[in-house]
XYZ file of C-alpha atoms in Angstrom:
71
model
C 52.678 -19.011 33.056
C 51.488 -15.424 33.313
C 53.017 -15.102 36.762
C 56.318 -16.418 35.436
C 56.318 -13.917 32.579
C 55.470 -11.050 34.917
C 58.273 -12.071 37.271
C 60.784 -11.616 34.460
C 60.093 -7.883 34.419
C 59.449 -7.316 38.110
C 61.971 -9.759 39.562
C 61.280 -12.930 41.499
C 61.735 -11.589 45.060
C 59.510 -8.594 44.409
C 56.899 -10.704 42.610
C 56.686 -13.251 45.433
C 56.509 -10.421 47.969
C 53.626 -8.768 46.115
C 51.734 -12.042 45.780
C 52.232 -12.897 49.458
C 51.123 -9.461 50.624
C 48.014 -9.569 48.462
C 46.994 -13.004 49.722
C 47.721 -12.064 53.354
C 45.376 -9.088 53.002
C 42.689 -11.349 51.554
C 43.164 -13.940 54.300
C 42.901 -11.339 57.069
C 39.815 -9.834 55.429
C 38.268 -13.325 55.327
C 38.868 -13.754 59.058
C 42.200 -15.595 59.205
C 43.776 -15.217 62.699
C 46.466 -12.545 62.651
C 48.627 -14.539 65.052
C 49.571 -16.801 62.117
C 50.328 -13.967 59.653
C 54.086 -14.503 59.559
C 53.898 -18.260 58.967
C 51.197 -17.805 56.345
C 53.270 -15.099 54.643
C 56.298 -17.368 54.237
C 54.153 -20.311 53.172
C 52.477 -18.210 50.489
C 55.839 -16.864 49.391
C 57.179 -20.413 48.924
C 54.066 -21.392 46.959
C 54.437 -18.266 44.794
C 58.084 -19.105 44.105
C 57.208 -22.682 43.139
C 54.438 -21.368 40.881
C 56.929 -19.116 39.109
C 59.423 -21.965 38.650
C 56.705 -24.255 37.263
C 55.650 -21.432 34.942
C 59.226 -21.116 33.660
C 59.368 -24.860 33.005
C 56.076 -24.728 31.115
C 57.301 -21.735 29.110
C 60.431 -23.656 28.136
C 58.348 -26.626 26.954
C 56.043 -24.336 24.968
C 59.059 -22.607 23.411
C 60.606 -25.919 22.368
C 57.255 -27.087 20.979
C 56.868 -23.874 18.928
C 60.413 -24.123 17.576
C 59.888 -27.771 16.622
C 56.572 -26.854 15.002
C 58.173 -24.079 12.930
C 61.106 -26.172 11.770
C-alpha cells in the first residue's frame, strides 16, 4: 500500500520506472546476465504496476472499512 500511496505523488509511470531501475541494478550486482536486462526490466515494470494497482484496491477497501467504522 505504501508503493500505491507514493505513486500518487510521483506518478505511476515514473514510480514503475524507478522501481524497475532499482531492481535491475540489484539483479546485475547479484550476477544476473546483462543480456536479459531489457526483458527483466519490462517484467519488473509490469510487476510494479500490478503491485500499485493492488495497493490502490487495498486502500479503497481500508477507506470503506474506516468510513463504515466511523458511521
